[in-house]
Phi, psi and omega in degrees: 000155178265332183203134169248117180256120178260115179271122183223139179204120179078012178222041189295338180262007184228065183267077184296312183298312180299315183293334179273358179273144176290158186304324181300326179271330177300330179296341183247017181270141164232136178273131177261112191230154174292149180310323183290345178251010184303313187300317181298308189287325180292320182292321185275322185246348181099146185298330184288344181260010190231133169248116185263125176283128179306143186303332182284346179262118182234134177110151187296321182296321178292324175296318181294319179296321180298319180291320180302319183283319188285319188271060186283353179274355184242135181263311183257112190239140175252131168258125184225140169291167187265000185233044189249139173246144183257141174229160179233141179274123179232118182052043176081002183238137176275125177237149181298136186290144171268170184307316184291330178295317183293321176298314178297321180299316180290326178297318183290322178297321177295322176301320176304312185290346175284343177289146187302323188256010181253121183251329184227139179234126185235187179225135180291155172287146178300321176291123181086359180303323184291351178285341178244117185275336179289160180291334177208169182215146179253157175059066180209185184288134176226118184201167178073308175222118177204154177247156178213157174269108184300324179304315183293318179296319179292321178300323182267004182058039180288148179221148177269345190258026176282336174228152183277338173224165178061030179296332179293322178294318182296314184294323175294315179296321178302316182283324178298318180295343180258014172100002178266162176244156163254159184221126186238130178290134165246349171295330178244161176212162180233151176218147179268115189301322186258012179087164186291339184238032180295158178299140181107175181059214182297333183300342180293323188240348181288132176218182184297320181295315182290321179297314182290323176299318178292322181294321181290324179291322179295322175297318183290329180280331183226062189295336182280342188230353181248140171224158181266141181221155174265122181245143176244126176252140179295135182073185183280134183241078177061232186265020181280161176299148182248132178278174183295334177275006176089006177267172182256143181239143181202155171274127184230190181234153172240132186236135176257093189293316181294324177295322180301320180294310181294320178297322181278353188227043182300332184289345182266355181227166179283154179300322179298316180292321183292318180295318179296323178296318183293337180280349184291000000 
């Protein structure tokens, strides 16, 4: 990879992702930080290791778009959350990755991106990783840590700021609908050390209103492959509504990734195959 961007907000003393990387990869890391945390990161890591988001831009999707536009000298870029641990599947069991495993993982992801029709390369979540026995899978969810070919995104005029949340879903769907594939590792997996709704990051400003707004916007952008669902999460989930049982309720999305690819690429398949697929 050419550049690893770690997006961090409200967790400046808990840099799990960075601390878990081998030195070879730490050397190509830049922290993407809110203007309010600029002084801390510049003092600790040096100005050359920090991308400061302008104060007028708030939210993860605008931060991602800013980096896409600003870092024009890099082609293969990784976007990573700040609280991720890496694992590798060995003899059917996920074990925490060693430095060489992580290096090899990113090398292979870059090789994928060199293929003409692969735009995004991701890593599966640890939860549910065992449902896929193959080392990797195409046309599926990629989030939290993924790499992309900037040249392909720029060529297609892709943007991260069309939705205020779930921008990772939007960017994947956008590229898939234009004939590219994503490819996601299942040989490796990632997990969020502090949980999906730990203090910091999007949980600071995400609430039911913003979540529902983003879900409905994603549906409007991708009506053939996105549907709305009501999800209940055990326990309290940040600023989301709480049910009588003490769980959290929110409007979320369900995505049919392969349908997005076929719907966006009708000219590449026969009408008979396309019609049969849509009936599934």
